[in-house]
PDB file of C-alpha atoms in Angstrom:
ATOM      1  CA  MET W   1      -4.050   6.333 -13.596  1.00  0.00           C
ATOM      2  CA  ASP W   2      -5.815   3.558 -11.730  1.00  0.00           C
ATOM      3  CA  VAL W   3      -4.727   3.047  -8.116  1.00  0.00           C
ATOM      4  CA  PHE W   4      -3.621  -0.313  -6.743  1.00  0.00           C
ATOM      5  CA  TYR W   5      -3.494  -2.050  -3.413  1.00  0.00           C
ATOM      6  CA  VAL W   6      -1.301  -5.156  -3.294  1.00  0.00           C
ATOM      7  CA  SER W   7      -0.414  -7.692  -0.628  1.00  0.00           C
ATOM      8  CA  HIS W   8       3.369  -7.963  -0.505  1.00  0.00           C
ATOM      9  CA  GLY W   9       3.722 -10.948   1.828  1.00  0.00           C
ATOM     10  CA  SER W  10       7.082 -12.060   3.177  1.00  0.00           C
ATOM     11  CA  PRO W  11      10.445 -10.566   2.142  1.00  0.00           C
ATOM     12  CA  LYS W  12      11.128 -14.029   0.669  1.00  0.00           C
ATOM     13  CA  LEU W  13       8.378 -13.580  -1.927  1.00  0.00           C
ATOM     14  CA  PRO W  14      10.831 -13.216  -4.881  1.00  0.00           C
ATOM     15  CA  PHE W  15      11.966 -16.802  -4.191  1.00  0.00           C
ATOM     16  CA  GLU W  16       8.627 -18.358  -3.253  1.00  0.00           C
ATOM     17  CA  GLU W  17       6.445 -20.305  -5.682  1.00  0.00           C
ATOM     18  CA  LEU W  18       3.178 -18.619  -4.771  1.00  0.00           C
ATOM     19  CA  PRO W  19       0.206 -17.380  -6.803  1.00  0.00           C
ATOM     20  CA  VAL W  20       0.684 -13.850  -5.497  1.00  0.00           C
ATOM     21  CA  ARG W  21       4.228 -13.798  -6.858  1.00  0.00           C
ATOM     22  CA  ASP W  22       2.904 -14.754 -10.291  1.00  0.00           C
ATOM     23  CA  PHE W  23       0.272 -12.029 -10.045  1.00  0.00           C
ATOM     24  CA  LEU W  24       2.837  -9.363  -9.191  1.00  0.00           C
ATOM     25  CA  LYS W  25       5.104 -10.478 -12.027  1.00  0.00           C
ATOM     26  CA  GLY W  26       2.231  -9.810 -14.438  1.00  0.00           C
ATOM     27  CA  MET W  27       0.830  -6.728 -12.731  1.00  0.00           C
ATOM     28  CA  ALA W  28       2.442  -4.252 -15.153  1.00  0.00           C
ATOM     29  CA  LYS W  29       0.049  -5.509 -17.831  1.00  0.00           C
ATOM     30  CA  LEU W  30      -2.797  -3.965 -15.815  1.00  0.00           C
ATOM     31  CA  VAL W  31      -1.199  -0.513 -15.935  1.00  0.00           C
ATOM     32  CA  LYS W  32      -2.450   1.189 -19.096  1.00  0.00           C
ATOM     33  CA  HIS W  33       0.388   3.686 -19.540  1.00  0.00           C
ATOM     34  CA  LYS W  34       3.965   3.831 -18.322  1.00  0.00           C
ATOM     35  CA  PRO W  35       3.869   5.999 -15.198  1.00  0.00           C
ATOM     36  CA  LYS W  36       5.787   9.249 -14.834  1.00  0.00           C
ATOM     37  CA  ALA W  37       6.522   8.122 -11.272  1.00  0.00           C
ATOM     38  CA  ILE W  38       5.333   5.567  -8.724  1.00  0.00           C
ATOM     39  CA  LEU W  39       4.205   6.485  -5.224  1.00  0.00           C
ATOM     40  CA  MET W  40       4.501   3.544  -2.830  1.00  0.00           C
ATOM     41  CA  VAL W  41       2.599   3.539   0.463  1.00  0.00           C
ATOM     42  CA  SER W  42       4.092   0.693   2.482  1.00  0.00           C
ATOM     43  CA  GLY W  43       3.090  -0.763   5.823  1.00  0.00           C
ATOM     44  CA  HIS W  44       6.756  -0.562   6.847  1.00  0.00           C
ATOM     45  CA  TRP W  45       7.285   3.196   7.104  1.00  0.00           C
ATOM     46  CA  GLU W  46       5.626   5.036   9.960  1.00  0.00           C
ATOM     47  CA  THR W  47       6.247   8.581  11.177  1.00  0.00           C
ATOM     48  CA  ARG W  48       4.497  11.031  13.488  1.00  0.00           C
ATOM     49  CA  ASP W  49       3.440  13.239  10.557  1.00  0.00           C
ATOM     50  CA  PRO W  50       3.177  12.462   6.820  1.00  0.00           C
ATOM     51  CA  MET W  51       6.578  12.339   5.131  1.00  0.00           C
ATOM     52  CA  VAL W  52       7.565  11.877   1.504  1.00  0.00           C
ATOM     53  CA  SER W  53      10.946  10.544   0.428  1.00  0.00           C
ATOM     54  CA  THR W  54      12.880  12.995  -1.750  1.00  0.00           C
ATOM     55  CA  THR W  55      16.093  11.071  -2.413  1.00  0.00           C
ATOM     56  CA  ALA W  56      17.496  11.284  -5.947  1.00  0.00           C
ATOM     57  CA  ARG W  57      18.259   7.550  -6.056  1.00  0.00           C
ATOM     58  CA  ASN W  58      16.632   4.984  -3.812  1.00  0.00           C
ATOM     59  CA  PRO W  59      18.832   2.768  -1.664  1.00  0.00           C
ATOM     60  CA  THR W  60      17.397  -0.690  -0.987  1.00  0.00           C
ATOM     61  CA  ILE W  61      16.471  -1.134   2.674  1.00  0.00           C
ATOM     62  CA  HIS W  62      16.765  -4.730   3.928  1.00  0.00           C
ATOM     63  CA  ASP W  63      14.544  -4.155   6.940  1.00  0.00           C
ATOM     64  CA  PHE W  64      14.402  -7.762   8.152  1.00  0.00           C
ATOM     65  CA  TYR W  65      16.562 -10.281   9.962  1.00  0.00           C
ATOM     66  CA  GLY W  66      17.330 -14.001   9.787  1.00  0.00           C
ATOM     67  CA  PHE W  67      16.495 -14.548   6.127  1.00  0.00           C
ATOM     68  CA  PRO W  68      18.630 -16.329   3.486  1.00  0.00           C
ATOM     69  CA  ARG W  69      21.801 -14.507   2.422  1.00  0.00           C
ATOM     70  CA  GLU W  70      20.719 -14.199  -1.224  1.00  0.00           C
ATOM     71  CA  LEU W  71      17.775 -12.049  -0.145  1.00  0.00           C
ATOM     72  CA  TYR W  72      20.141  -9.404   1.213  1.00  0.00           C
ATOM     73  CA  GLU W  73      21.901  -9.327  -2.142  1.00  0.00           C
ATOM     74  CA  LEU W  74      18.762  -8.240  -3.994  1.00  0.00           C
ATOM     75  CA  LYS W  75      18.643  -4.559  -4.846  1.00  0.00           C
ATOM     76  CA  TYR W  76      16.046  -2.307  -6.417  1.00  0.00           C
ATOM     77  CA  GLU W  77      17.799   0.962  -7.122  1.00  0.00           C
ATOM     78  CA  ALA W  78      15.137   2.868  -9.001  1.00  0.00           C
ATOM     79  CA  PRO W  79      15.660   6.619  -9.357  1.00  0.00           C
ATOM     80  CA  GLY W  80      13.843   8.833  -6.907  1.00  0.00           C
ATOM     81  CA  ALA W  81      11.205  11.384  -7.835  1.00  0.00           C
ATOM     82  CA  PRO W  82      11.985  14.377  -5.615  1.00  0.00           C
ATOM     83  CA  ASP W  83      10.011  16.895  -7.682  1.00  0.00           C
ATOM     84  CA  VAL W  84       6.895  14.727  -7.717  1.00  0.00           C
ATOM     85  CA  ALA W  85       7.368  13.991  -4.015  1.00  0.00           C
ATOM     86  CA  ARG W  86       7.417  17.717  -3.269  1.00  0.00           C
ATOM     87  CA  ARG W  87       4.271  18.114  -5.340  1.00  0.00           C
ATOM     88  CA  ALA W  88       2.687  15.407  -3.146  1.00  0.00           C
ATOM     89  CA  LYS W  89       3.819  17.225   0.000  1.00  0.00           C
ATOM     90  CA  GLN W  90       2.246  20.450  -1.252  1.00  0.00           C
ATOM     91  CA  LEU W  91      -1.035  18.677  -1.987  1.00  0.00           C
ATOM     92  CA  LEU W  92      -1.036  17.289   1.551  1.00  0.00           C
ATOM     93  CA  GLN W  93      -0.351  20.689   3.063  1.00  0.00           C
ATOM     94  CA  ASP W  94      -3.022  22.327   0.930  1.00  0.00           C
ATOM     95  CA  ALA W  95      -5.513  19.713   2.159  1.00  0.00           C
ATOM     96  CA  GLY W  96      -4.820  20.479   5.804  1.00  0.00           C
ATOM     97  CA  PHE W  97      -1.927  18.147   6.605  1.00  0.00           C
ATOM     98  CA  LYS W  98       0.187  21.142   7.538  1.00  0.00           C
ATOM     99  CA  GLN W  99       3.011  19.138   9.124  1.00  0.00           C
ATOM    100  CA  ALA W 100       3.734  17.071   5.991  1.00  0.00           C
ATOM    101  CA  GLY W 101       7.474  16.992   5.378  1.00  0.00           C
ATOM    102  CA  GLU W 102      10.371  15.521   3.414  1.00  0.00           C
ATOM    103  CA  ASP W 103      12.923  12.803   4.124  1.00  0.00           C
ATOM    104  CA  PRO W 104      15.899  13.215   1.746  1.00  0.00           C
ATOM    105  CA  LYS W 105      17.606   9.978   2.811  1.00  0.00           C
ATOM    106  CA  ARG W 106      14.805   7.432   2.964  1.00  0.00           C
ATOM    107  CA  GLY W 107      15.157   4.458   0.602  1.00  0.00           C
ATOM    108  CA  LEU W 108      12.697   1.695  -0.280  1.00  0.00           C
ATOM    109  CA  ASP W 109      11.698  -0.771   2.443  1.00  0.00           C
ATOM    110  CA  HIS W 110      10.725  -4.312   1.507  1.00  0.00           C
ATOM    111  CA  GLY W 111       7.028  -3.432   1.421  1.00  0.00           C
ATOM    112  CA  ALA W 112       7.916  -1.177  -1.508  1.00  0.00           C
ATOM    113  CA  TRP W 113      10.797  -2.819  -3.328  1.00  0.00           C
ATOM    114  CA  VAL W 114       9.646  -6.463  -3.182  1.00  0.00           C
ATOM    115  CA  PRO W 115       6.440  -5.886  -5.232  1.00  0.00           C
ATOM    116  CA  LEU W 116       8.256  -3.420  -7.497  1.00  0.00           C
ATOM    117  CA  TRP W 117      11.120  -5.882  -8.070  1.00  0.00           C
ATOM    118  CA  LEU W 118       8.537  -8.359  -9.343  1.00  0.00           C
ATOM    119  CA  ALA W 119       6.200  -5.997 -11.213  1.00  0.00           C
ATOM    120  CA  PHE W 120       8.682  -3.517 -12.721  1.00  0.00           C
ATOM    121  CA  PRO W 121      12.012  -5.375 -12.785  1.00  0.00           C
ATOM    122  CA  ASP W 122      13.812  -2.818 -14.976  1.00  0.00           C
ATOM    123  CA  ALA W 123      13.737  -0.304 -12.100  1.00  0.00           C
ATOM    124  CA  ASP W 124      13.586   2.535 -14.633  1.00  0.00           C
ATOM    125  CA  ILE W 125      10.515   4.351 -13.262  1.00  0.00           C
ATOM    126  CA  PRO W 126      11.154   6.989 -10.564  1.00  0.00           C
ATOM    127  CA  VAL W 127       9.789   5.939  -7.165  1.00  0.00           C
ATOM    128  CA  PHE W 128       9.064   7.726  -3.913  1.00  0.00           C
ATOM    129  CA  GLN W 129       7.333   6.718  -0.694  1.00  0.00           C
ATOM    130  CA  LEU W 130       4.753   8.176   1.671  1.00  0.00           C
ATOM    131  CA  SER W 131       4.785   7.281   5.355  1.00  0.00           C
ATOM    132  CA  LEU W 132       1.861   6.104   7.488  1.00  0.00           C
ATOM    133  CA  GLN W 133       0.707   7.357  10.880  1.00  0.00           C
ATOM    134  CA  SER W 134      -0.584   4.215  12.539  1.00  0.00           C
ATOM    135  CA  HIS W 135      -1.523   6.182  15.673  1.00  0.00           C
ATOM    136  CA  LYS W 136      -4.220   7.739  13.454  1.00  0.00           C
ATOM    137  CA  ASP W 137      -7.335   5.884  12.334  1.00  0.00           C
ATOM    138  CA  ALA W 138      -8.423   4.487   8.984  1.00  0.00           C
ATOM    139  CA  ALA W 139     -10.577   7.506   8.117  1.00  0.00           C
ATOM    140  CA  TYR W 140      -7.516   9.748   8.501  1.00  0.00           C
ATOM    141  CA  HIS W 141      -5.589   7.606   6.018  1.00  0.00           C
ATOM    142  CA  TYR W 142      -8.488   7.677   3.581  1.00  0.00           C
ATOM    143  CA  ARG W 143      -8.355  11.492   3.733  1.00  0.00           C
ATOM    144  CA  LEU W 144      -4.596  11.320   3.236  1.00  0.00           C
ATOM    145  CA  GLY W 145      -5.226   9.455  -0.001  1.00  0.00           C
ATOM    146  CA  ARG W 146      -7.959  11.871  -1.086  1.00  0.00           C
ATOM    147  CA  ALA W 147      -5.474  14.725  -0.844  1.00  0.00           C
ATOM    148  CA  LEU W 148      -3.196  12.905  -3.287  1.00  0.00           C
ATOM    149  CA  ALA W 149      -5.908  12.121  -5.860  1.00  0.00           C
ATOM    150  CA  PRO W 150      -4.706  14.831  -8.302  1.00  0.00           C
ATOM    151  CA  LEU W 151      -1.493  12.844  -8.810  1.00  0.00           C
ATOM    152  CA  THR W 152      -3.468  10.138 -10.615  1.00  0.00           C
ATOM    153  CA  ARG W 153      -4.301  12.721 -13.295  1.00  0.00           C
ATOM    154  CA  GLU W 154      -0.632  13.679 -13.582  1.00  0.00           C
ATOM    155  CA  GLY W 155       0.753  10.303 -14.603  1.00  0.00           C
ATOM    156  CA  VAL W 156       1.625   9.029 -11.118  1.00  0.00           C
ATOM    157  CA  LEU W 157       0.878   5.404 -10.262  1.00  0.00           C
ATOM    158  CA  ILE W 158      -0.115   5.085  -6.602  1.00  0.00           C
ATOM    159  CA  ILE W 159       0.292   1.660  -4.983  1.00  0.00           C
ATOM    160  CA  GLY W 160      -0.643   0.788  -1.420  1.00  0.00           C
ATOM    161  CA  SER W 161       1.355  -2.205  -0.196  1.00  0.00           C
ATOM    162  CA  GLY W 162       0.316  -4.201   2.864  1.00  0.00           C
ATOM    163  CA  THR W 163      -1.222  -7.608   3.567  1.00  0.00           C
ATOM    164  CA  THR W 164      -4.982  -8.082   3.641  1.00  0.00           C
ATOM    165  CA  THR W 165      -4.863 -10.193   6.795  1.00  0.00           C
ATOM    166  CA  HIS W 166      -1.754  -9.827   8.918  1.00  0.00           C
ATOM    167  CA  ASN W 167      -1.393 -11.476  12.303  1.00  0.00           C
ATOM    168  CA  LEU W 168       2.210 -12.565  12.895  1.00  0.00           C
ATOM    169  CA  ARG W 169       1.299 -13.960  16.327  1.00  0.00           C
ATOM    170  CA  HIS W 170      -1.199 -16.447  14.885  1.00  0.00           C
ATOM    171  CA  MET W 171       0.473 -17.770  11.735  1.00  0.00           C
ATOM    172  CA  LEU W 172      -1.311 -20.925  10.603  1.00  0.00           C
ATOM    173  CA  PRO W 173      -0.676 -23.367   7.731  1.00  0.00           C
ATOM    174  CA  THR W 174      -4.287 -23.179   6.531  1.00  0.00           C
ATOM    175  CA  VAL W 175      -6.953 -20.497   6.111  1.00  0.00           C
ATOM    176  CA  PRO W 176      -8.653 -19.808   9.457  1.00  0.00           C
ATOM    177  CA  ASP W 177     -12.371 -19.072   9.697  1.00  0.00           C
ATOM    178  CA  TRP W 178     -11.638 -15.666  11.205  1.00  0.00           C
ATOM    179  CA  GLY W 179      -9.349 -14.783   8.314  1.00  0.00           C
ATOM    180  CA  LYS W 180     -11.810 -15.885   5.654  1.00  0.00           C
ATOM    181  CA  ALA W 181     -14.616 -13.938   7.316  1.00  0.00           C
ATOM    182  CA  PHE W 182     -12.557 -10.732   7.248  1.00  0.00           C
ATOM    183  CA  ASP W 183     -11.354 -11.264   3.685  1.00  0.00           C
ATOM    184  CA  ASP W 184     -14.873 -11.941   2.401  1.00  0.00           C
ATOM    185  CA  TRP W 185     -16.244  -8.920   4.287  1.00  0.00           C
ATOM    186  CA  LEU W 186     -13.632  -6.654   2.713  1.00  0.00           C
ATOM    187  CA  TYR W 187     -14.298  -7.998  -0.779  1.00  0.00           C
ATOM    188  CA  ASP W 188     -18.042  -7.450  -0.381  1.00  0.00           C
ATOM    189  CA  CYS W 189     -17.577  -3.907   0.958  1.00  0.00           C
ATOM    190  CA  LEU W 190     -15.210  -2.875  -1.823  1.00  0.00           C
ATOM    191  CA  ILE W 191     -17.102  -4.425  -4.710  1.00  0.00           C
ATOM    192  CA  HIS W 192     -20.379  -2.886  -3.526  1.00  0.00           C
ATOM    193  CA  GLN W 193     -18.756   0.472  -2.705  1.00  0.00           C
ATOM    194  CA  ARG W 194     -19.511   0.393   1.014  1.00  0.00           C
ATOM    195  CA  TYR W 195     -16.382   2.407   1.611  1.00  0.00           C
ATOM    196  CA  ASP W 196     -17.657   4.020   4.809  1.00  0.00           C
ATOM    197  CA  GLU W 197     -17.580   0.607   6.427  1.00  0.00           C
ATOM    198  CA  VAL W 198     -13.988   0.079   5.311  1.00  0.00           C
ATOM    199  CA  THR W 199     -12.945   3.374   6.899  1.00  0.00           C
ATOM    200  CA  GLN W 200     -14.475   2.023  10.133  1.00  0.00           C
ATOM    201  CA  PHE W 201     -13.075  -1.491   9.740  1.00  0.00           C
ATOM    202  CA  MET W 202     -12.054  -1.862  13.381  1.00  0.00           C
ATOM    203  CA  ASP W 203     -15.708  -1.490  14.383  1.00  0.00           C
ATOM    204  CA  LYS W 204     -17.427  -2.989  11.335  1.00  0.00           C
ATOM    205  CA  ALA W 205     -15.283  -5.921  10.154  1.00  0.00           C
ATOM    206  CA  PRO W 206     -15.560  -9.415  11.633  1.00  0.00           C
ATOM    207  CA  TYR W 207     -12.521 -10.320  13.748  1.00  0.00           C
ATOM    208  CA  ALA W 208     -10.818  -7.046  12.836  1.00  0.00           C
ATOM    209  CA  LYS W 209      -8.405  -7.045  15.783  1.00  0.00           C
ATOM    210  CA  LEU W 210      -7.532 -10.704  15.264  1.00  0.00           C
ATOM    211  CA  ASN W 211      -6.675 -10.117  11.613  1.00  0.00           C
ATOM    212  CA  HIS W 212      -4.893  -6.822  12.276  1.00  0.00           C
ATOM    213  CA  PRO W 213      -3.535  -6.594  15.837  1.00  0.00           C
ATOM    214  CA  THR W 214      -1.824  -3.468  14.521  1.00  0.00           C
ATOM    215  CA  PRO W 215      -3.298  -1.566  11.569  1.00  0.00           C
ATOM    216  CA  ASP W 216      -0.092  -0.850   9.625  1.00  0.00           C
ATOM    217  CA  HIS W 217      -0.629  -3.488   6.919  1.00  0.00           C
ATOM    218  CA  PHE W 218      -4.236  -2.455   6.292  1.00  0.00           C
ATOM    219  CA  LEU W 219      -3.823   1.325   6.227  1.00  0.00           C
ATOM    220  CA  PRO W 220      -2.133   1.343   2.777  1.00  0.00           C
ATOM    221  CA  LEU W 221      -5.437   0.100   1.358  1.00  0.00           C
ATOM    222  CA  LEU W 222      -7.221   3.127   2.838  1.00  0.00           C
ATOM    223  CA  VAL W 223      -4.706   5.533   1.286  1.00  0.00           C
ATOM    224  CA  ALA W 224      -5.073   3.817  -2.093  1.00  0.00           C
ATOM    225  CA  LEU W 225      -8.867   3.860  -1.890  1.00  0.00           C
ATOM    226  CA  GLY W 226      -8.853   7.550  -1.030  1.00  0.00           C
ATOM    227  CA  ALA W 227      -6.408   8.396  -3.818  1.00  0.00           C
ATOM    228  CA  ALA W 228      -8.786   6.916  -6.389  1.00  0.00           C
ATOM    229  CA  GLY W 229     -11.195   9.722  -5.536  1.00  0.00           C
ATOM    230  CA  GLU W 230     -14.906  10.109  -5.064  1.00  0.00           C
ATOM    231  CA  GLY W 231     -17.016   7.616  -7.000  1.00  0.00           C
ATOM    232  CA  ALA W 232     -14.170   5.174  -7.615  1.00  0.00           C
ATOM    233  CA  THR W 233     -14.989   1.551  -8.298  1.00  0.00           C
ATOM    234  CA  ALA W 234     -13.061  -1.441  -6.991  1.00  0.00           C
ATOM    235  CA  GLN W 235     -12.112  -4.708  -8.655  1.00  0.00           C
ATOM    236  CA  ALA W 236     -10.347  -7.683  -7.111  1.00  0.00           C
ATOM    237  CA  VAL W 237      -7.345  -8.398  -9.336  1.00  0.00           C
ATOM    238  CA  HIS W 238      -5.966 -11.226  -7.217  1.00  0.00           C
ATOM    239  CA  ARG W 239      -7.197 -13.443  -4.384  1.00  0.00           C
ATOM    240  CA  SER W 240      -5.131 -16.204  -2.841  1.00  0.00           C
ATOM    241  CA  TRP W 241      -3.824 -17.311   0.543  1.00  0.00           C
ATOM    242  CA  HIS W 242      -0.435 -18.085   2.026  1.00  0.00           C
ATOM    243  CA  GLY W 243      -1.377 -19.982   5.155  1.00  0.00           C
ATOM    244  CA  SER W 244      -3.391 -17.576   7.294  1.00  0.00           C
ATOM    245  CA  PHE W 245      -2.382 -14.518   5.261  1.00  0.00           C
ATOM    246  CA  SER W 246      -4.787 -13.235   2.617  1.00  0.00           C
ATOM    247  CA  MET W 247      -2.864 -12.030  -0.441  1.00  0.00           C
ATOM    248  CA  ALA W 248      -5.897 -10.268  -1.931  1.00  0.00           C
ATOM    249  CA  SER W 249      -5.089  -7.296  -4.160  1.00  0.00           C
ATOM    250  CA  TYR W 250      -7.377  -4.658  -5.663  1.00  0.00           C
ATOM    251  CA  VAL W 251      -7.461  -1.988  -8.323  1.00  0.00           C
ATOM    252  CA  PHE W 252      -9.438   1.201  -7.716  1.00  0.00           C
ATOM    253  CA  LYS W 253     -10.632   2.923 -10.867  1.00  0.00           C
ATOM    254  CA  PRO W 254     -11.262   6.668 -10.595  1.00  0.00           C
ATOM    255  CA  ALA W 255     -14.619   7.922 -11.777  1.00  0.00           C
ATOM    256  CA  VAL W 256     -14.501   9.970 -14.974  1.00  0.00           C
ATOM    257  CA  GLY W 257     -14.700  13.649 -14.095  1.00  0.00           C
ATOM    258  CA  ALA W 258     -14.480  13.029 -10.340  1.00  0.00           C
ATOM    259  CA  PRO W 259     -13.938  16.246  -8.359  1.00  0.00           C
ATOM    260  CA  GLY W 260     -10.667  16.872  -6.558  1.00  0.00           C
ATOM    261  CA  PRO W 261     -10.352  16.793  -2.774  1.00  0.00           C
ATOM    262  CA  GLN W 262     -11.863  19.694  -0.895  1.00  0.00           C
ATOM    263  CA  GLN W 263      -9.867  21.775   1.549  1.00  0.00           C
ATOM    264  CA  GLN W 264      -9.763  20.064   4.940  1.00  0.00           C
ATOM    265  CA  GLN W 265      -9.211  21.477   8.376  1.00  0.00           C
ATOM    266  CA  GLU W 266      -5.709  21.182   9.774  1.00  0.00           C
ATOM    267  CA  LEU W 267      -5.038  17.617  10.911  1.00  0.00           C
TER     268      LEU W 267
END
């Protein structure tokens, strides 16, 4: 399975006439085979240690306030994937993430269900989530993804869901220079496989702190990149803007015959 990173934008995206919505509605065409399960890594679930959701059926979490009533009526009640989630937890523990655990009640937050509602509207593919640890750095999240790389060879579609530039304190109606500089830097790094720079984005990227005052909406990209494995290549599958928010999305294609993740020290 290829691995994806998508920009999910606002919770209102299902009702907004935006290019990124059109991209997500056609995204399933880029997935070569129907997945056994989907692992969503959203910028809206953070825990102290890595957690996987093991619910049998996913409740829809409306984790936002002050939006139109019809948005709260949307549901995405895909079945859970508890067995695959436990497989993911074991992979994490084997790779050194000894405190990885399970959450049997967690549903799908809007960073997960909004893109899935658009891309896989039948809600017939089992879904589970993995939490972020935003108190850890980007390199940690890349290693988190590397531990999960075997899932891509087991029919699991891994999708990181964030927003490529995400500063809610400086929302602008047009593309700012600082946003474009970051977006172009990321594109150049990914296309030319300068992944070490991406894992050090806070030090290497132009205007990193201005584009991501908090890292939560960028870290899903690091998990997705890691999950694609050593030697993966990146392609931009969508690039557009919604004001000052880059909606860029990428696919990471695993290298043929890439080795699995090596054992890591306890993290």
